[in-house]
Coordinates of N, CA and C in Angstrom, one line a residue:
M661 N 0.8 -1.0 0.0 CA 0.2 -0.1 0.0 C 0.9 1.1 0.0
K662 N 0.8 2.4 -1.2 CA 1.3 3.5 -1.2 C 0.9 4.7 -0.4
V663 N 1.5 5.2 -0.1 CA 1.2 6.7 0.3 C 2.0 7.9 -0.4
Q664 N 1.7 8.8 -0.6 CA 2.2 9.8 -1.1 C 2.0 11.4 -0.5
V665 N 3.2 11.7 0.3 CA 2.9 12.9 1.2 C 3.7 14.0 0.4
I666 N 2.7 14.7 -0.5 CA 3.3 16.1 -1.6 C 3.0 17.2 -0.8
F667 N 3.7 18.1 -0.9 CA 3.9 19.8 0.0 C 4.3 20.7 -0.8
H668 N 3.9 21.7 -1.0 CA 4.6 23.2 -1.1 C 4.7 24.0 0.3
S669 N 6.1 24.3 0.3 CA 6.3 25.0 1.6 C 7.3 26.1 1.2
V670 N 7.3 27.4 1.4 CA 8.2 28.2 1.5 C 9.1 28.6 2.6
Y671 N 8.7 28.2 3.8 CA 9.5 28.8 4.8 C 10.2 27.4 5.9
G672 N 9.4 26.5 5.5 CA 9.6 25.1 5.9 C 8.6 24.6 6.9
H673 N 7.3 25.7 7.3 CA 6.1 24.7 8.3 C 5.9 23.8 7.9
V674 N 5.6 24.1 6.4 CA 4.3 22.7 5.9 C 5.1 21.7 6.1
W675 N 7.0 21.9 5.7 CA 7.5 20.5 5.1 C 7.5 19.7 6.2
K676 N 8.2 20.4 7.7 CA 7.9 19.8 8.9 C 6.5 19.1 9.7
L677 N 5.3 19.5 9.0 CA 4.1 18.5 9.0 C 4.3 17.6 8.1
A678 N 4.8 18.1 7.1 CA 5.0 16.7 6.2 C 5.7 15.6 6.7
E679 N 6.8 15.8 7.1 CA 7.6 14.9 7.6 C 6.6 14.2 9.2
A680 N 6.0 15.0 9.9 CA 5.0 14.2 10.9 C 4.2 13.4 10.2
V681 N 3.3 14.0 9.3 CA 2.2 13.3 8.4 C 3.2 12.0 7.8
A682 N 4.1 12.1 7.3 CA 4.7 10.6 6.9 C 5.2 10.0 7.9
E683 N 5.6 10.3 9.1 CA 6.1 9.6 10.2 C 4.8 8.7 10.8
G684 N 3.4 9.3 10.8 CA 2.4 8.8 11.4 C 1.8 7.4 10.2
A685 N 2.0 7.8 8.7 CA 1.8 6.7 7.8 C 3.0 5.6 7.9
R686 N 3.8 5.9 8.2 CA 5.0 4.7 8.3 C 4.3 4.1 9.9
G687 N 3.7 4.1 10.3 CA 3.4 3.3 11.6 C 2.2 2.2 11.1
V688 N 1.8 2.8 9.7 CA 0.6 1.2 9.3 C 1.7 0.4 8.8
S689 N 1.0 -0.4 9.2 CA 2.1 -2.0 8.6 C 1.2 -2.3 7.1
G690 N 2.9 -2.5 6.5 CA 2.8 -2.7 4.8 C 2.5 -1.4 4.4
A691 N 2.9 0.0 4.7 CA 2.9 1.4 4.0 C 4.3 1.8 3.8
E692 N 3.8 2.0 2.3 CA 5.2 2.7 1.7 C 4.9 3.8 1.5
V693 N 5.6 4.9 2.2 CA 5.7 6.4 2.2 C 6.7 7.0 1.3
E694 N 6.2 8.0 0.8 CA 7.1 8.8 -0.2 C 6.8 10.1 0.0
V695 N 7.6 11.2 0.5 CA 7.3 12.4 0.9 C 8.0 13.2 -0.2
M696 N 7.5 13.9 -0.9 CA 7.7 14.6 -2.1 C 7.5 16.3 -1.8
Q697 N 8.1 17.3 -2.8 CA 7.7 18.4 -3.0 C 6.8 19.2 -3.8
V698 N 6.2 20.0 -4.2 CA 5.9 20.3 -5.3 C 6.7 21.7 -6.0
R699 N 7.1 21.5 -7.1 CA 7.8 22.7 -7.8 C 7.6 24.3 -7.6
E700 N 8.3 24.9 -7.2 CA 8.2 26.1 -6.6 C 8.5 27.1 -8.1
M701 N 6.9 28.0 -8.2 CA 6.8 28.8 -9.1 C 7.6 30.2 -8.9
L702 N 8.1 30.7 -7.8 CA 8.6 31.7 -7.7 C 10.1 31.6 -7.7
N703 N 10.7 32.7 -8.4 CA 12.1 32.6 -8.9 C 13.2 32.9 -7.7
E704 N 14.3 32.5 -8.0 CA 15.4 32.9 -6.6 C 15.4 34.2 -6.0
D705 N 15.1 35.2 -7.0 CA 15.3 36.9 -6.6 C 13.8 37.1 -5.8
I706 N 12.7 36.6 -6.3 CA 12.0 36.8 -5.0 C 11.7 36.4 -4.2
L707 N 12.1 35.1 -4.2 CA 12.3 33.7 -2.5 C 13.3 34.9 -1.7
A708 N 14.5 35.2 -2.4 CA 15.4 36.3 -1.8 C 14.9 37.5 -0.9
K709 N 13.8 38.1 -1.7 CA 13.1 39.3 -1.3 C 12.3 39.0 -0.3
M710 N 11.8 37.7 -0.2 CA 10.9 37.0 0.7 C 11.7 36.7 2.0
G711 N 13.3 36.5 2.1 CA 13.8 36.0 2.9 C 13.3 34.8 3.5
A712 N 13.2 33.9 2.2 CA 12.9 32.3 2.6 C 14.1 31.4 1.5
T713 N 15.3 31.8 1.2 CA 16.6 31.3 0.9 C 16.8 30.3 1.3
E714 N 17.6 30.5 2.8 CA 17.6 29.4 3.8 C 16.6 28.4 3.8
A715 N 15.3 28.9 4.3 CA 14.2 27.9 4.7 C 14.3 27.0 3.5
K716 N 14.3 27.5 2.0 CA 14.2 26.7 1.0 C 15.0 25.4 1.0
R717 N 16.6 25.8 1.7 CA 17.8 24.8 1.5 C 17.7 23.6 2.0
A718 N 16.7 24.2 3.3 CA 16.8 23.0 4.1 C 15.9 21.6 3.9
F719 N 15.1 21.9 2.9 CA 14.6 20.8 2.6 C 14.5 20.8 0.7
A720 N 15.9 21.1 0.6 CA 16.2 21.1 -1.1 C 16.2 19.4 -1.5
H721 N 16.5 18.8 -0.7 CA 16.9 17.5 -1.1 C 15.4 16.6 -1.2
V722 N 14.5 17.0 -0.9 CA 13.2 16.3 -1.1 C 13.1 16.1 -2.6
P723 N 12.8 15.0 -2.8 CA 12.6 14.6 -4.5 C 11.0 16.0 -5.2
F724 N 11.3 16.2 -6.0 CA 9.9 17.1 -6.7 C 8.8 15.9 -7.3
A725 N 7.5 16.1 -6.8 CA 6.3 15.3 -7.2 C 6.5 15.6 -8.8
E726 N 5.6 14.2 -9.3 CA 4.9 14.6 -10.9 C 3.7 14.4 -10.9
P727 N 3.0 15.1 -11.4 CA 1.4 14.8 -11.1 C 1.2 13.4 -11.4
Q728 N 1.4 12.8 -12.9 CA 1.0 11.5 -13.1 C 1.3 10.4 -12.3
R729 N 2.1 10.6 -11.1 CA 2.8 9.7 -10.4 C 1.8 9.3 -9.4
M730 N 0.7 10.1 -9.3 CA -0.5 10.2 -8.1 C -1.0 9.3 -8.4
A731 N -1.1 8.4 -9.5 CA -1.8 7.2 -9.7 C -1.6 6.0 -9.3
E732 N 0.2 6.3 -8.9 CA 0.4 4.9 -8.4 C 0.1 4.7 -6.9
A733 N -0.1 5.6 -6.4 CA -0.7 5.9 -4.6 C -2.1 5.2 -4.2
D734 N -2.1 4.8 -3.4 CA -3.2 4.3 -2.8 C -3.8 5.9 -2.0
A735 N -3.1 6.5 -1.4 CA -3.4 7.6 -0.5 C -2.4 8.7 -0.9
V736 N -2.9 9.8 -1.2 CA -2.6 11.1 -1.4 C -2.9 12.1 -0.5
I737 N -1.3 12.4 0.5 CA -1.8 13.5 1.4 C -0.9 14.9 1.1
L738 N -1.7 16.0 0.6 CA -1.4 17.6 0.0 C -1.2 18.2 1.2
G739 N -0.3 19.0 1.5 CA 0.2 19.5 2.3 C 0.7 21.2 1.3
V740 N -0.2 22.4 1.9 CA 0.6 24.0 1.6 C 0.0 24.8 2.5
G741 N 0.8 26.0 2.7 CA 0.5 27.2 3.1 C -0.8 27.8 2.4
T742 N -1.6 28.8 3.4 CA -2.5 29.3 2.8 C -1.8 30.3 2.1
R743 N -3.0 31.0 1.3 CA -2.6 32.2 0.4 C -4.0 33.1 0.7
F744 N -4.2 33.9 1.5 CA -5.8 34.6 1.7 C -6.8 33.1 1.5
G745 N -6.6 32.5 2.2 CA -7.9 31.9 2.6 C -7.7 30.1 1.3
L746 N -6.8 30.7 0.7 CA -7.0 29.4 -0.5 C -5.1 29.0 -0.8
I747 N -5.0 28.2 -1.8 CA -3.7 27.3 -1.6 C -2.9 28.0 -2.5
T748 N -1.4 27.8 -2.3 CA -0.6 28.6 -3.2 C -0.4 28.7 -4.9
A749 N -0.1 29.3 -5.6 CA 0.1 29.2 -7.0 C 0.8 28.3 -7.6
S750 N 1.6 27.4 -6.5 CA 3.0 26.3 -6.8 C 2.0 25.1 -7.0
M751 N 1.3 25.0 -5.8 CA 0.1 23.7 -5.4 C -1.1 24.0 -6.7
Q752 N -1.4 25.0 -6.8 CA -2.9 25.1 -8.0 C -1.8 24.7 -9.6
A753 N -1.0 25.3 -9.8 CA -0.4 24.8 -10.8 C -0.1 23.2 -10.9
F754 N 0.3 22.6 -9.7 CA 0.7 21.2 -9.6 C -0.9 20.0 -9.8
I755 N -1.6 21.1 -9.4 CA -3.2 20.3 -9.5 C -3.8 20.6 -10.7
D756 N -3.8 21.7 -11.3 CA -4.1 21.8 -12.7 C -3.3 20.8 -13.7
A757 N -2.5 20.4 -13.3 CA -1.5 19.4 -14.4 C -2.4 17.9 -14.2
T758 N -3.1 18.0 -13.6 CA -4.0 16.9 -13.3 C -5.0 16.2 -14.1
G759 N -5.2 16.9 -14.7 CA -6.5 16.6 -15.8 C -6.5 15.5 -16.4
G760 N -5.1 14.7 -16.7 CA -5.3 13.4 -17.8 C -5.7 12.5 -16.7
L761 N -5.5 12.5 -15.1 CA -5.6 11.7 -13.9 C -7.4 11.4 -13.9
W762 N -7.7 13.0 -13.9 CA -9.2 13.2 -14.0 C -10.0 12.4 -15.4
Q763 N -9.5 12.6 -16.2 CA -10.1 12.1 -17.6 C -10.1 10.5 -17.7
T764 N -9.1 9.8 -17.0 CA -8.9 8.5 -17.2 C -9.5 7.8 -15.8
G765 N -10.0 8.5 -14.8 CA -10.4 8.4 -13.7 C -9.6 7.2 -13.1
A766 N -8.1 7.7 -12.7 CA -6.8 7.2 -12.7 C -6.9 7.2 -10.8
L767 N -7.4 8.2 -10.2 CA -7.6 8.5 -8.9 C -8.8 8.2 -7.9
V768 N -9.9 7.6 -9.0 CA -11.1 7.1 -8.5 C -11.1 6.5 -7.1
G769 N -11.4 6.4 -5.9 CA -11.2 5.3 -4.9 C -10.3 5.3 -4.3
K770 N -9.1 6.2 -4.2 CA -8.2 6.7 -3.5 C -8.2 7.6 -2.5
V771 N -7.7 7.4 -1.4 CA -7.7 8.4 -0.4 C -6.9 9.7 -0.6
G772 N -7.6 10.7 -0.6 CA -7.2 12.1 -0.5 C -7.1 13.0 0.8
S773 N -6.3 13.5 1.6 CA -6.2 14.3 2.6 C -5.0 15.4 2.2
A774 N -5.4 16.1 3.2 CA -4.7 17.6 3.4 C -4.5 18.1 4.7
F775 N -3.3 19.0 4.5 CA -3.0 19.8 5.8 C -2.3 20.8 5.4
S776 N -2.5 22.0 6.3 CA -1.9 23.4 6.0 C -1.2 24.6 6.8
S777 N -1.2 25.4 6.8 CA -0.3 26.3 7.7 C -1.0 27.9 7.5
T778 N -0.9 28.5 8.5 CA -1.4 30.0 8.4 C -0.5 30.9 9.4
A779 N -0.4 32.2 8.8 CA 0.2 32.9 10.2 C -0.1 33.3 11.3
S780 N -2.1 33.3 11.2 CA -2.7 33.7 12.5 C -3.8 32.8 12.5
Q781 N -4.1 32.7 13.9 CA -5.1 31.7 14.2 C -6.1 31.3 13.4
H782 N -6.8 32.2 12.7 CA -7.7 32.7 11.9 C -7.6 32.8 10.6
G783 N -6.8 32.3 9.8 CA -6.3 33.2 8.6 C -6.6 32.3 7.8
G784 N -7.4 31.0 7.4 CA -7.9 30.4 6.7 C -7.8 28.9 6.4
Q785 N -7.2 28.7 7.4 CA -7.1 27.1 7.6 C -8.2 26.4 6.8
E786 N -8.9 26.5 7.3 CA -9.8 25.5 7.2 C -10.4 25.7 5.6
T787 N -10.6 26.8 5.3 CA -11.4 27.3 3.7 C -10.0 26.5 2.5
T788 N -8.6 26.5 3.2 CA -7.6 25.9 2.2 C -7.7 24.7 2.1
L789 N -8.2 23.9 3.3 CA -8.1 22.6 3.0 C -9.3 22.0 2.2
V790 N -10.5 22.8 2.6 CA -11.8 22.5 1.7 C -11.5 22.5 0.3
R791 N -10.3 23.5 0.1 CA -10.3 23.9 -1.5 C -9.8 22.6 -1.7
L792 N -8.6 22.0 -1.4 CA -7.9 20.4 -1.6 C -9.3 20.0 -1.2
H793 N -10.0 19.5 -0.5 CA -11.0 18.6 -0.4 C -11.8 18.6 -2.0
T794 N -12.0 19.7 -2.3 CA -12.8 19.6 -3.4 C -12.3 19.2 -4.8
F795 N -11.1 19.3 -4.8 CA -10.1 18.6 -5.7 C -10.1 17.2 -5.4
F796 N -10.3 16.9 -4.3 CA -10.4 15.4 -3.8 C -11.5 14.7 -4.6
L797 N -12.7 15.5 -4.5 CA -13.9 15.1 -4.7 C -14.1 15.0 -5.9
H798 N -13.9 16.0 -7.0 CA -13.7 16.2 -8.3 C -13.2 14.8 -9.2
Q799 N -11.7 14.2 -8.2 CA -10.9 13.4 -8.5 C -11.8 12.0 -8.4
G800 N -12.7 12.1 -7.7 CA -13.3 10.7 -7.2 C -13.1 9.9 -6.1
M801 N -12.0 10.5 -5.3 CA -11.4 10.2 -4.2 C -12.3 10.1 -3.0
V802 N -11.9 9.6 -2.2 CA -12.3 9.4 -0.6 C -11.4 10.1 0.2
V803 N -12.1 11.3 0.5 CA -11.5 12.3 1.6 C -11.8 11.8 3.1
A804 N -10.2 12.0 3.7 CA -10.1 11.6 5.1 C -9.2 12.8 5.8
G805 N -10.0 13.1 6.7 CA -9.9 14.1 7.8 C -9.0 13.8 8.7
C806 N -9.0 14.6 9.9 CA -8.4 14.4 10.8 C -9.3 14.4 12.4
P807 N -10.0 13.1 12.8 CA -11.1 12.9 13.4 C -10.9 13.3 14.8
Y808 N -11.8 13.5 15.7 CA -11.7 14.1 17.2 C -11.0 12.8 18.1
A809 N -10.6 11.4 17.6 CA -10.0 10.5 17.9 C -8.3 11.0 18.1
A810 N -8.3 12.4 17.5 CA -6.8 12.7 18.1 C -7.2 13.5 18.9
P811 N -6.8 13.4 20.3 CA -7.4 14.3 21.5 C -6.3 15.5 21.2
E812 N -5.4 16.1 20.8 CA -4.9 16.8 20.8 C -5.4 17.8 20.2
L813 N -6.6 17.4 19.3 CA -7.4 18.8 18.4 C -8.2 19.3 19.6
L814 N -8.0 18.9 20.8 CA -9.3 19.8 22.0 C -8.6 20.4 22.9
T815 N -7.0 20.4 22.4 CA -6.4 20.9 23.2 C -6.2 22.6 23.6
M816 N -6.6 22.8 25.0 CA -7.3 24.3 25.0 C -6.3 24.9 25.9
T817 N -5.1 24.4 26.4 CA -4.1 25.0 27.2 C -2.9 26.1 26.8
E818 N -3.0 26.0 25.2 CA -2.3 26.7 24.3 C -2.3 27.0 22.8
M819 N -2.3 28.1 22.3 CA -2.5 28.2 20.9 C -2.3 27.0 20.3
T820 N -2.9 26.6 19.5 CA -2.1 25.5 18.2 C -3.4 25.4 17.4
G821 N -2.7 24.7 16.2 CA -3.8 24.7 15.4 C -4.4 23.4 15.2
G822 N -5.0 22.4 13.9 CA -5.3 21.7 14.1 C -7.2 21.4 13.9
T823 N -7.1 21.0 12.9 CA -8.9 21.3 12.6 C -9.3 19.6 12.0
P824 N -10.9 19.2 12.4 CA -10.9 17.9 11.6 C -11.0 17.9 10.1
Y825 N -10.6 18.5 9.7 CA -10.2 18.9 8.1 C -9.1 18.6 8.0
G826 N -8.3 18.9 9.0 CA -6.6 18.3 8.6 C -5.8 19.1 9.2
A827 N -4.7 18.3 9.5 CA -3.8 19.4 10.2 C -3.4 20.5 9.9
T828 N -3.0 21.5 10.9 CA -2.6 22.7 10.6 C -1.5 23.3 11.6
T829 N -0.7 24.1 11.4 CA 0.0 25.2 12.2 C -0.1 26.5 12.0
V830 N 0.2 27.3 13.2 CA 0.1 28.7 12.8 C 1.7 29.2 12.9
T831 N 1.7 29.8 12.1 CA 3.5 30.6 11.8 C 3.8 31.6 12.7
G832 N 2.9 32.4 13.3 CA 3.3 33.9 13.5 C 3.2 34.5 12.2
P833 N 3.3 35.9 12.4 CA 3.0 36.8 11.6 C 4.3 37.3 10.5
R834 N 5.8 36.7 11.3 CA 7.1 37.0 10.1 C 7.4 35.1 10.0
G835 N 6.7 34.3 10.8 CA 7.0 32.7 10.5 C 7.9 32.4 11.2
E836 N 7.8 33.2 12.6 CA 8.5 32.9 13.7 C 8.5 31.8 14.5
R837 N 7.3 30.8 13.8 CA 6.4 29.7 14.9 C 6.7 28.5 14.3
M838 N 7.5 27.7 14.4 CA 7.2 26.2 13.9 C 6.5 25.6 14.3
P839 N 6.1 24.5 14.1 CA 4.9 23.9 14.6 C 5.1 23.2 16.0
S840 N 4.5 23.1 16.7 CA 4.7 23.1 18.2 C 4.1 21.2 18.3
A841 N 4.7 20.5 19.4 CA 4.4 19.2 19.7 C 3.1 18.4 19.4
N842 N 2.5 19.7 19.8 CA 0.8 19.4 19.6 C 0.3 19.3 18.5
E843 N 0.9 20.2 17.7 CA 0.4 20.0 16.3 C 1.2 19.0 15.3
L844 N 2.2 18.7 15.5 CA 3.1 17.3 15.2 C 2.5 16.1 15.4
A845 N 1.8 16.0 16.4 CA 1.0 15.2 16.8 C -0.1 14.9 16.3
I846 N -0.8 15.9 15.7 CA -1.9 15.7 15.4 C -1.5 15.4 13.4
A847 N -0.5 15.6 13.0 CA -0.1 15.5 11.8 C 0.0 14.0 11.8
R848 N 0.6 13.4 12.8 CA 1.1 12.3 12.6 C 0.0 11.3 12.7
F849 N -1.0 11.7 13.8 CA -2.5 10.8 13.8 C -3.2 10.9 12.4
Q850 N -3.3 12.2 11.8 CA -3.7 12.0 10.3 C -3.0 11.2 9.3
G851 N -1.6 11.3 9.2 CA -1.0 10.4 8.3 C -1.3 8.8 8.8
W852 N -1.5 8.4 10.0 CA -1.7 7.1 10.1 C -3.2 6.7 9.8
G853 N -3.7 7.8 10.0 CA -5.1 7.7 9.7 C -5.5 7.7 8.1
G854 N -4.8 8.4 7.4 CA -5.1 8.2 6.0 C -4.4 6.8 5.4
A855 N -3.2 6.5 6.3 CA -2.8 5.6 5.4 C -3.5 4.3 5.9
G856 N -4.1 4.1 7.0 CA -5.3 3.0 7.6 C -5.9 3.1 6.7
S857 N -7.0 4.4 6.5 CA -8.1 4.1 5.7 C -7.8 3.4 4.0
A858 N -6.5 4.2 3.9 CA -5.8 3.3 2.4 C -5.9 1.9 2.2
G859 N -5.1 1.3 3.3 CA -5.1 0.0 3.3 C -6.6 -0.8 3.4
R860 N -7.8 -0.4 4.2 CA -8.7 -1.1 4.3 C -9.4 -1.0 3.0
L861 N -9.2 0.2 2.2 CA -10.0 0.1 0.6 C -9.0 -0.3 0.0
A862 N -7.6 -0.8 -0.2 CA -7.1 -1.4 -1.3 C -7.5 -2.8 -0.6
A863 N -7.7 -3.6 0.3 CA -7.8 -4.6 0.6 C -9.6 -5.4 0.1
T864 N -10.3 -4.1 -0.1 CA -11.5 -4.7 -0.5 C -11.9 -5.2 -1.8

């Protein structure tokens, strides 16, 4: 059973969540997990002006995802930062390249799940995740969120991301806050749940 964790990250927050999601997925017996990133549409000059050059280097070793390879997976878990409640242009371009998969029904019946990040607590995390859910539904996929069986979703003693739509993190307005232990635990639970769901569907 194959799981693909595919992310787009600028400052590393979504990458950290992706690694936690993958860790959780690897906890499912028989799961083969790949972590891949979406190609960046912003050029080096713009990334430098954004102060993202060093952050990008930290995960430059992660291979790039190819849209057509999603057909090989039993579960596809997408991660992306929000842009005004929507997904980034880089992730949108990746999704836009999956028309052939839609045309052939290559993703029908597979598990789709999503995770995200925002600068603030109410920065559009859920709308970003639902945007990705819409993509999964158009592809005929089975949407998996992060149910309240993850007790960390109910943490009230600290500021934290995490929704039933998928794992999230709050980065702060300058990206100064990396995912907390609570947020990473939610991401691991989502990876474990998504992989488990894919395994059960594949066995039917």
